[in-house]
Amino acid sequence: MAVQDSSSAEIDTTLFITVSGPPGCGATTLCERLADAIGCPYVSGGDIFRELAADRDMNLNQLTAKADESDEIDRALDERLQQIAEKWGMANKPFILESRLAGWLAGDRADLRIWLDAPEDVRLERIDDRIETEAEMRVREVSEAGRYQSYYEIDIGDQAFYDLQINTARWSKTGVFAIVKAAIEEYDPEIDEGAFTTPPMDV
């Protein structure tokens, strides 16, 4: 969990925000900037997954392969994220949860659910300097999608319940931040006619 200095806050909000998307979508960049602007903490599912890999002395590809063997690793990760979502969903304080399933795990506790994406070639270029290789990224995406469907009957391609979907290849990092900032600042619960319902997840 990263906690940013509230003295630098530029956005006045109490919203619980989830950010999701595939590798290289720009989620980490957006979350870091949002957390700094709002002055709130955020939790990244990717960081937790990497911690699990480090604890087991594995790389991401090895842990993904291990996760394919049983549901223990995925369910432990998702249960922890869901517990965090439940805690912050009742806190009436700003918070950001980022993971592939963040919108699903937070469910109706989330005030604003965001999905980021970009064409595959753009995302591959963005992760070029990471430890994870192109092949590993593709294996992980396919593997995760299969596990989500098998464990939870979730189609990760179903993005109908997200409040905001952004192709981050169309705008600069500053532009993406500005779009989300405007959505947060213009949100008025008094005129909110209702978010799409998220099916409950039993992890």
PDB file of N, CA, C and O in Angstrom, residues 57-92:
ATOM      1  N   ASP A  57      10.030 -17.320  -3.929  1.00  0.00           N
ATOM      2  CA  ASP A  57      11.257 -17.337  -4.713  1.00  0.00           C
ATOM      3  C   ASP A  57      10.984 -17.755  -6.153  1.00  0.00           C
ATOM      4  O   ASP A  57      11.685 -18.590  -6.732  1.00  0.00           O
ATOM      5  N   MET A  58       9.941 -17.147  -6.749  1.00  0.00           N
ATOM      6  CA  MET A  58       9.550 -17.433  -8.126  1.00  0.00           C
ATOM      7  C   MET A  58       9.493 -16.133  -8.914  1.00  0.00           C
ATOM      8  O   MET A  58       9.341 -15.050  -8.347  1.00  0.00           O
ATOM      9  N   ASN A  59       9.596 -16.250 -10.255  1.00  0.00           N
ATOM     10  CA  ASN A  59       9.301 -15.091 -11.085  1.00  0.00           C
ATOM     11  C   ASN A  59       7.813 -15.124 -11.424  1.00  0.00           C
ATOM     12  O   ASN A  59       7.104 -16.068 -11.075  1.00  0.00           O
ATOM     13  N   LEU A  60       7.339 -14.091 -12.113  1.00  0.00           N
ATOM     14  CA  LEU A  60       5.908 -13.995 -12.398  1.00  0.00           C
ATOM     15  C   LEU A  60       5.414 -15.157 -13.240  1.00  0.00           C
ATOM     16  O   LEU A  60       4.316 -15.682 -13.022  1.00  0.00           O
ATOM     17  N   ASN A  61       6.222 -15.566 -14.214  1.00  0.00           N
ATOM     18  CA  ASN A  61       5.813 -16.665 -15.085  1.00  0.00           C
ATOM     19  C   ASN A  61       5.677 -17.968 -14.302  1.00  0.00           C
ATOM     20  O   ASN A  61       4.743 -18.754 -14.521  1.00  0.00           O
ATOM     21  N   GLN A  62       6.598 -18.193 -13.371  1.00  0.00           N
ATOM     22  CA  GLN A  62       6.557 -19.400 -12.559  1.00  0.00           C
ATOM     23  C   GLN A  62       5.345 -19.403 -11.633  1.00  0.00           C
ATOM     24  O   GLN A  62       4.678 -20.430 -11.454  1.00  0.00           O
ATOM     25  N   LEU A  63       5.045 -18.240 -11.045  1.00  0.00           N
ATOM     26  CA  LEU A  63       3.890 -18.169 -10.153  1.00  0.00           C
ATOM     27  C   LEU A  63       2.591 -18.323 -10.935  1.00  0.00           C
ATOM     28  O   LEU A  63       1.641 -18.947 -10.451  1.00  0.00           O
ATOM     29  N   THR A  64       2.565 -17.778 -12.153  1.00  0.00           N
ATOM     30  CA  THR A  64       1.384 -17.957 -13.005  1.00  0.00           C
ATOM     31  C   THR A  64       1.172 -19.431 -13.307  1.00  0.00           C
ATOM     32  O   THR A  64       0.045 -19.934 -13.258  1.00  0.00           O
ATOM     33  N   ALA A  65       2.260 -20.130 -13.624  1.00  0.00           N
ATOM     34  CA  ALA A  65       2.162 -21.567 -13.888  1.00  0.00           C
ATOM     35  C   ALA A  65       1.687 -22.310 -12.651  1.00  0.00           C
ATOM     36  O   ALA A  65       0.870 -23.233 -12.732  1.00  0.00           O
ATOM     37  N   LYS A  66       2.182 -21.890 -11.496  1.00  0.00           N
ATOM     38  CA  LYS A  66       1.764 -22.511 -10.233  1.00  0.00           C
ATOM     39  C   LYS A  66       0.284 -22.256  -9.983  1.00  0.00           C
ATOM     40  O   LYS A  66      -0.446 -23.155  -9.532  1.00  0.00           O
ATOM     41  N   ALA A  67      -0.156 -21.046 -10.294  1.00  0.00           N
ATOM     42  CA  ALA A  67      -1.564 -20.698 -10.097  1.00  0.00           C
ATOM     43  C   ALA A  67      -2.468 -21.511 -11.010  1.00  0.00           C
ATOM     44  O   ALA A  67      -3.632 -21.765 -10.684  1.00  0.00           O
ATOM     45  N   ASP A  68      -1.935 -21.916 -12.166  1.00  0.00           N
ATOM     46  CA  ASP A  68      -2.711 -22.742 -13.094  1.00  0.00           C
ATOM     47  C   ASP A  68      -2.978 -24.139 -12.529  1.00  0.00           C
ATOM     48  O   ASP A  68      -3.922 -24.812 -12.949  1.00  0.00           O
ATOM     49  N   GLU A  69      -2.138 -24.560 -11.595  1.00  0.00           N
ATOM     50  CA  GLU A  69      -2.254 -25.914 -11.054  1.00  0.00           C
ATOM     51  C   GLU A  69      -3.383 -26.046 -10.050  1.00  0.00           C
ATOM     52  O   GLU A  69      -3.944 -27.137  -9.873  1.00  0.00           O
ATOM     53  N   SER A  70      -3.695 -24.978  -9.347  1.00  0.00           N
ATOM     54  CA  SER A  70      -4.788 -24.997  -8.377  1.00  0.00           C
ATOM     55  C   SER A  70      -5.289 -23.568  -8.184  1.00  0.00           C
ATOM     56  O   SER A  70      -4.679 -22.613  -8.683  1.00  0.00           O
ATOM     57  N   ASP A  71      -6.372 -23.425  -7.433  1.00  0.00           N
ATOM     58  CA  ASP A  71      -6.943 -22.094  -7.234  1.00  0.00           C
ATOM     59  C   ASP A  71      -6.433 -21.429  -5.953  1.00  0.00           C
ATOM     60  O   ASP A  71      -6.865 -20.329  -5.619  1.00  0.00           O
ATOM     61  N   GLU A  72      -5.504 -22.053  -5.242  1.00  0.00           N
ATOM     62  CA  GLU A  72      -5.069 -21.548  -3.941  1.00  0.00           C
ATOM     63  C   GLU A  72      -4.476 -20.148  -4.019  1.00  0.00           C
ATOM     64  O   GLU A  72      -4.815 -19.260  -3.225  1.00  0.00           O
ATOM     65  N   ILE A  73      -3.580 -19.914  -4.975  1.00  0.00           N
ATOM     66  CA  ILE A  73      -2.899 -18.623  -5.065  1.00  0.00           C
ATOM     67  C   ILE A  73      -3.862 -17.521  -5.479  1.00  0.00           C
ATOM     68  O   ILE A  73      -3.915 -16.444  -4.867  1.00  0.00           O
ATOM     69  N   ASP A  74      -4.651 -17.781  -6.523  1.00  0.00           N
ATOM     70  CA  ASP A  74      -5.605 -16.776  -6.988  1.00  0.00           C
ATOM     71  C   ASP A  74      -6.618 -16.422  -5.915  1.00  0.00           C
ATOM     72  O   ASP A  74      -6.919 -15.245  -5.687  1.00  0.00           O
ATOM     73  N   ARG A  75      -7.144 -17.429  -5.255  1.00  0.00           N
ATOM     74  CA  ARG A  75      -8.177 -17.170  -4.254  1.00  0.00           C
ATOM     75  C   ARG A  75      -7.613 -16.433  -3.045  1.00  0.00           C
ATOM     76  O   ARG A  75      -8.296 -15.590  -2.452  1.00  0.00           O
ATOM     77  N   ALA A  76      -6.374 -16.720  -2.679  1.00  0.00           N
ATOM     78  CA  ALA A  76      -5.737 -16.008  -1.570  1.00  0.00           C
ATOM     79  C   ALA A  76      -5.563 -14.533  -1.926  1.00  0.00           C
ATOM     80  O   ALA A  76      -5.829 -13.644  -1.105  1.00  0.00           O
ATOM     81  N   LEU A  77      -5.106 -14.283  -3.149  1.00  0.00           N
ATOM     82  CA  LEU A  77      -4.933 -12.916  -3.611  1.00  0.00           C
ATOM     83  C   LEU A  77      -6.272 -12.191  -3.680  1.00  0.00           C
ATOM     84  O   LEU A  77      -6.418 -11.073  -3.169  1.00  0.00           O
ATOM     85  N   ASP A  78      -7.260 -12.826  -4.281  1.00  0.00           N
ATOM     86  CA  ASP A  78      -8.568 -12.181  -4.459  1.00  0.00           C
ATOM     87  C   ASP A  78      -9.283 -11.971  -3.131  1.00  0.00           C
ATOM     88  O   ASP A  78      -9.962 -10.956  -2.934  1.00  0.00           O
ATOM     89  N   GLU A  79      -9.106 -12.918  -2.210  1.00  0.00           N
ATOM     90  CA  GLU A  79      -9.725 -12.753  -0.892  1.00  0.00           C
ATOM     91  C   GLU A  79      -9.132 -11.552  -0.168  1.00  0.00           C
ATOM     92  O   GLU A  79      -9.850 -10.782   0.469  1.00  0.00           O
ATOM     93  N   ARG A  80      -7.821 -11.397  -0.284  1.00  0.00           N
ATOM     94  CA  ARG A  80      -7.181 -10.256   0.366  1.00  0.00           C
ATOM     95  C   ARG A  80      -7.656  -8.937  -0.248  1.00  0.00           C
ATOM     96  O   ARG A  80      -7.976  -7.987   0.468  1.00  0.00           O
ATOM     97  N   LEU A  81      -7.736  -8.891  -1.561  1.00  0.00           N
ATOM     98  CA  LEU A  81      -8.206  -7.676  -2.224  1.00  0.00           C
ATOM     99  C   LEU A  81      -9.665  -7.391  -1.880  1.00  0.00           C
ATOM    100  O   LEU A  81     -10.063  -6.228  -1.694  1.00  0.00           O
ATOM    101  N   GLN A  82     -10.477  -8.441  -1.798  1.00  0.00           N
ATOM    102  CA  GLN A  82     -11.888  -8.249  -1.457  1.00  0.00           C
ATOM    103  C   GLN A  82     -12.040  -7.724  -0.026  1.00  0.00           C
ATOM    104  O   GLN A  82     -12.883  -6.867   0.252  1.00  0.00           O
ATOM    105  N   GLN A  83     -11.217  -8.212   0.888  1.00  0.00           N
ATOM    106  CA  GLN A  83     -11.250  -7.724   2.267  1.00  0.00           C
ATOM    107  C   GLN A  83     -10.878  -6.250   2.333  1.00  0.00           C
ATOM    108  O   GLN A  83     -11.483  -5.474   3.086  1.00  0.00           O
ATOM    109  N   ILE A  84      -9.890  -5.869   1.531  1.00  0.00           N
ATOM    110  CA  ILE A  84      -9.488  -4.461   1.467  1.00  0.00           C
ATOM    111  C   ILE A  84     -10.638  -3.621   0.923  1.00  0.00           C
ATOM    112  O   ILE A  84     -10.934  -2.534   1.433  1.00  0.00           O
ATOM    113  N   ALA A  85     -11.304  -4.139  -0.116  1.00  0.00           N
ATOM    114  CA  ALA A  85     -12.433  -3.416  -0.720  1.00  0.00           C
ATOM    115  C   ALA A  85     -13.567  -3.258   0.283  1.00  0.00           C
ATOM    116  O   ALA A  85     -14.195  -2.188   0.365  1.00  0.00           O
ATOM    117  N   GLU A  86     -13.844  -4.288   1.051  1.00  0.00           N
ATOM    118  CA  GLU A  86     -14.911  -4.215   2.047  1.00  0.00           C
ATOM    119  C   GLU A  86     -14.590  -3.172   3.113  1.00  0.00           C
ATOM    120  O   GLU A  86     -15.454  -2.396   3.522  1.00  0.00           O
ATOM    121  N   LYS A  87     -13.336  -3.163   3.551  1.00  0.00           N
ATOM    122  CA  LYS A  87     -12.912  -2.206   4.574  1.00  0.00           C
ATOM    123  C   LYS A  87     -13.078  -0.770   4.086  1.00  0.00           C
ATOM    124  O   LYS A  87     -13.687   0.063   4.766  1.00  0.00           O
ATOM    125  N   TRP A  88     -12.560  -0.488   2.890  1.00  0.00           N
ATOM    126  CA  TRP A  88     -12.596   0.884   2.402  1.00  0.00           C
ATOM    127  C   TRP A  88     -13.971   1.265   1.874  1.00  0.00           C
ATOM    128  O   TRP A  88     -14.328   2.452   1.833  1.00  0.00           O
ATOM    129  N   GLY A  89     -14.767   0.275   1.483  1.00  0.00           N
ATOM    130  CA  GLY A  89     -16.117   0.568   1.026  1.00  0.00           C
ATOM    131  C   GLY A  89     -17.001   1.121   2.120  1.00  0.00           C
ATOM    132  O   GLY A  89     -17.984   1.826   1.844  1.00  0.00           O
ATOM    133  N   MET A  90     -16.661   0.835   3.373  1.00  0.00           N
ATOM    134  CA  MET A  90     -17.447   1.318   4.508  1.00  0.00           C
ATOM    135  C   MET A  90     -16.823   2.534   5.182  1.00  0.00           C
ATOM    136  O   MET A  90     -17.396   3.089   6.119  1.00  0.00           O
ATOM    137  N   ALA A  91     -15.649   2.945   4.714  1.00  0.00           N
ATOM    138  CA  ALA A  91     -14.883   3.981   5.413  1.00  0.00           C
ATOM    139  C   ALA A  91     -15.318   5.405   5.097  1.00  0.00           C
ATOM    140  O   ALA A  91     -15.007   6.328   5.846  1.00  0.00           O
ATOM    141  N   ASN A  92     -16.000   5.597   3.966  1.00  0.00           N
ATOM    142  CA  ASN A  92     -16.367   6.943   3.511  1.00  0.00           C
ATOM    143  C   ASN A  92     -15.141   7.841   3.392  1.00  0.00           C
ATOM    144  O   ASN A  92     -15.180   9.018   3.720  1.00  0.00           O
TER     145      ASN A  92
END
